[in-house]
């Protein structure tokens, strides 16, 4: 099991933070190319990307966090 509090602290989440979440294949067809713009639009809230694909590692603003699965 994952210690949620420790994982959250490691990724800059406070105990009351509720990130936006995008789950799926990280490719253009699925809209993953929009993730950096979405992250900028919701800042300072965080956007958590769960998935893998050709756009993984594309970079983005500091509030965009990628987690491969």
Coordinates of N, CA, C and O in Angstrom, one line a residue:
X1 N 0.8 -1.2 0.0 CA 0.0 0.0 0.0 C 0.9 1.3 0.0 O 2.0 1.3 0.5
X2 N 0.3 2.3 -0.6 CA 1.0 3.6 -0.6 C 0.6 4.4 0.6 O -0.6 4.5 0.9
X3 N 1.6 5.1 1.2 CA 1.3 6.0 2.3 C 0.9 7.3 1.6 O 1.7 8.0 1.0
X4 N -0.5 7.6 1.5 CA -1.0 8.8 0.8 C -0.4 10.1 1.3 O -0.1 11.0 0.5
X5 N -0.3 10.2 2.6 CA 0.2 11.5 3.2 C 1.7 11.7 2.7 O 2.1 12.8 2.3
X6 N 2.5 10.6 2.8 CA 3.9 10.8 2.4 C 4.0 11.0 0.9 O 4.8 11.9 0.5
X7 N 3.2 10.3 0.1 CA 3.3 10.6 -1.4 C 2.8 12.0 -1.7 O 3.4 12.7 -2.5
X8 N 1.8 12.5 -1.0 CA 1.3 13.8 -1.3 C 2.3 14.8 -0.9 O 2.6 15.8 -1.6
X9 N 3.0 14.7 0.3 CA 4.0 15.6 0.7 C 5.2 15.6 -0.3 O 5.7 16.7 -0.6
X10 N 5.5 14.5 -0.8 CA 6.6 14.4 -1.7 C 6.3 15.1 -3.0 O 7.2 15.6 -3.7
X11 N 5.1 15.2 -3.4 CA 4.7 15.9 -4.7 C 4.0 17.2 -4.4 O 3.4 17.8 -5.3
X12 N 4.2 17.8 -3.2 CA 3.8 19.1 -3.0 C 2.3 19.3 -2.6 O 1.8 20.4 -2.7
X13 N 1.6 18.3 -2.2 CA 0.2 18.3 -1.8 C 0.1 18.5 -0.3 O 0.8 17.9 0.4
X14 N -0.8 19.5 0.0 CA -1.1 19.6 1.4 C -2.3 18.7 1.8 O -2.9 18.1 0.9
X15 N -2.6 18.5 3.1 CA -3.6 17.6 3.5 C -5.0 17.9 3.0 O -5.9 17.0 2.8
X16 N -5.2 19.2 2.6 CA -6.6 19.6 2.2 C -6.6 19.8 0.7 O -7.7 20.3 0.2
X17 N -5.5 19.6 -0.1 CA -5.5 19.8 -1.5 C -6.3 18.7 -2.2 O -6.3 17.6 -1.9
X18 N -7.0 19.2 -3.3 CA -7.8 18.2 -4.1 C -7.4 18.5 -5.5 O -7.9 19.5 -6.1
X19 N -6.5 17.7 -6.1 CA -6.1 18.0 -7.5 C -7.1 17.6 -8.5 O -8.0 16.8 -8.3
X20 N -7.0 18.3 -9.7 CA -7.7 17.8 -10.9 C -7.0 16.6 -11.4 O -5.8 16.4 -11.2
X21 N -7.7 15.7 -12.0 CA -7.1 14.4 -12.3 C -7.5 14.0 -13.8 O -8.6 14.2 -14.2
X22 N -6.4 13.6 -14.5 CA -6.6 13.1 -15.9 C -6.1 11.7 -16.0 O -4.9 11.5 -15.6
X23 N -6.9 10.8 -16.3 CA -6.5 9.4 -16.4 C -6.7 8.9 -17.8 O -7.8 9.0 -18.4
X24 N -5.7 8.3 -18.4 CA -5.8 7.7 -19.7 C -4.5 7.7 -20.5 O -3.5 8.1 -20.0
X25 N -4.6 7.3 -21.7 CA -3.5 7.3 -22.6 C -3.1 8.7 -22.9 O -3.9 9.6 -23.2
X26 N -1.8 9.0 -22.7 CA -1.3 10.4 -23.0 C -0.9 10.6 -24.4 O 0.2 10.5 -24.8
X27 N -1.9 10.8 -25.3 CA -1.7 11.0 -26.7 C -2.7 12.1 -27.1 O -3.6 12.5 -26.5
X28 N -2.4 12.7 -28.3 CA -3.1 13.8 -28.8 C -4.6 13.4 -29.0 O -5.5 14.2 -28.8
X29 N -4.8 12.2 -29.5 CA -6.2 11.8 -29.8 C -7.1 11.8 -28.5 O -8.3 12.1 -28.6
X30 N -6.5 11.6 -27.4 CA -7.2 11.6 -26.1 C -7.2 13.0 -25.5 O -7.8 13.2 -24.4
X31 N -6.6 14.0 -26.1 CA -6.6 15.3 -25.6 C -5.5 15.7 -24.6 O -5.5 16.7 -24.0
X32 N -4.5 14.8 -24.5 CA -3.4 15.0 -23.5 C -2.5 16.2 -23.9 O -1.9 16.8 -23.0
X33 N -2.6 16.6 -25.2 CA -1.8 17.8 -25.6 C -2.3 19.1 -25.0 O -1.6 20.1 -24.9
X34 N -3.5 19.0 -24.4 CA -4.2 20.2 -23.8 C -3.8 20.3 -22.3 O -4.1 21.3 -21.7
X35 N -3.2 19.3 -21.8 CA -2.9 19.2 -20.3 C -2.1 20.4 -19.8 O -2.4 21.0 -18.8
X36 N -1.0 20.9 -20.5 CA -0.3 22.0 -20.0 C -1.2 23.3 -19.9 O -1.1 24.0 -18.9
X37 N -2.0 23.5 -20.9 CA -2.9 24.7 -20.9 C -3.9 24.6 -19.8 O -4.2 25.6 -19.1
X38 N -4.4 23.4 -19.6 CA -5.4 23.2 -18.5 C -4.7 23.4 -17.2 O -5.3 24.1 -16.3
X39 N -3.5 22.9 -17.0 CA -2.8 23.1 -15.7 C -2.6 24.6 -15.5 O -2.8 25.1 -14.4
X40 N -2.2 25.4 -16.5 CA -2.0 26.8 -16.3 C -3.3 27.5 -16.0 O -3.4 28.4 -15.2
X41 N -4.4 27.0 -16.6 CA -5.7 27.6 -16.3 C -6.2 27.4 -14.9 O -7.0 28.2 -14.4
X42 N -5.9 26.3 -14.3 CA -6.4 26.0 -12.9 C -5.4 26.3 -11.8 O -5.7 26.1 -10.7
X43 N -4.2 26.8 -12.2 CA -3.2 27.2 -11.2 C -3.8 28.1 -10.2 O -4.6 29.0 -10.6
X44 N -3.5 28.0 -8.9 CA -2.4 27.2 -8.3 C -2.8 25.7 -8.0 O -2.0 25.0 -7.5
X45 N -4.1 25.3 -8.3 CA -4.4 23.9 -8.1 C -3.5 23.0 -9.0 O -3.0 23.5 -10.0
X46 N -3.4 21.8 -8.6 CA -2.5 20.9 -9.3 C -3.3 20.0 -10.3 O -4.5 19.6 -10.0
X47 N -2.7 19.6 -11.4 CA -3.3 18.7 -12.3 C -2.4 17.4 -12.3 O -1.2 17.5 -12.6
X48 N -3.0 16.3 -11.9 CA -2.3 15.1 -11.8 C -2.7 14.2 -13.0 O -3.8 13.9 -13.3
X49 N -1.6 13.8 -13.8 CA -1.8 13.0 -15.0 C -1.4 11.6 -14.7 O -0.3 11.3 -14.3
X50 N -2.3 10.6 -14.8 CA -2.1 9.2 -14.6 C -2.2 8.5 -16.0 O -3.3 8.5 -16.5
X51 N -1.1 8.0 -16.5 CA -1.1 7.3 -17.7 C 0.2 7.2 -18.4 O 1.2 7.6 -17.8
X52 N 0.2 6.7 -19.6 CA 1.4 6.6 -20.3 C 1.1 6.8 -21.8 O -0.1 6.8 -22.2
X53 N 2.1 7.1 -22.6 CA 1.8 7.3 -24.0 C 2.9 8.2 -24.6 O 3.8 8.6 -23.9
X54 N 2.7 8.6 -25.9 CA 3.7 9.3 -26.6 C 3.9 10.8 -26.0 O 5.0 11.3 -26.2
X55 N 3.0 11.3 -25.3 CA 3.1 12.7 -24.8 C 3.6 12.7 -23.4 O 3.7 13.8 -22.8
X56 N 3.8 11.5 -22.8 CA 4.4 11.5 -21.5 C 5.7 12.2 -21.5 O 6.6 12.0 -22.3
X57 N 6.0 13.0 -20.5 CA 7.2 13.7 -20.4 C 7.3 15.0 -21.2 O 8.3 15.6 -21.4
X58 N 6.1 15.4 -21.8 CA 6.1 16.6 -22.6 C 6.4 17.9 -21.9 O 6.7 18.9 -22.5
X59 N 6.4 17.8 -20.6 CA 6.7 19.0 -19.8 C 5.4 19.9 -19.6 O 4.4 19.7 -20.3
X60 N 5.5 20.8 -18.7 CA 4.4 21.7 -18.5 C 4.7 22.5 -17.3 O 5.8 22.5 -16.7
X61 N 3.7 23.3 -16.8 CA 3.9 24.1 -15.7 C 4.2 23.3 -14.4 O 3.9 22.1 -14.3
X62 N 4.7 24.0 -13.4 CA 5.0 23.3 -12.1 C 3.8 22.6 -11.4 O 4.0 21.7 -10.7
X63 N 2.6 23.0 -11.7 CA 1.5 22.4 -11.0 C 0.9 21.2 -11.8 O -0.1 20.7 -11.4
X64 N 1.6 20.8 -12.9 CA 1.3 19.6 -13.6 C 2.2 18.5 -13.2 O 3.4 18.6 -13.4
X65 N 1.6 17.4 -12.7 CA 2.4 16.3 -12.2 C 2.1 15.0 -12.9 O 0.9 14.6 -13.0
X66 N 3.1 14.4 -13.5 CA 2.8 13.1 -14.3 C 3.2 11.9 -13.5 O 4.3 11.9 -12.8
X67 N 2.3 10.9 -13.5 CA 2.6 9.7 -12.8 C 2.3 8.6 -13.8 O 1.2 8.4 -14.3
X68 N 3.3 7.9 -14.2 CA 3.2 6.8 -15.2 C 2.5 5.6 -14.5 O 2.6 5.4 -13.3
X69 N 1.8 4.8 -15.3 CA 1.2 3.6 -14.8 C 1.5 2.4 -15.8 O 1.8 2.6 -16.9

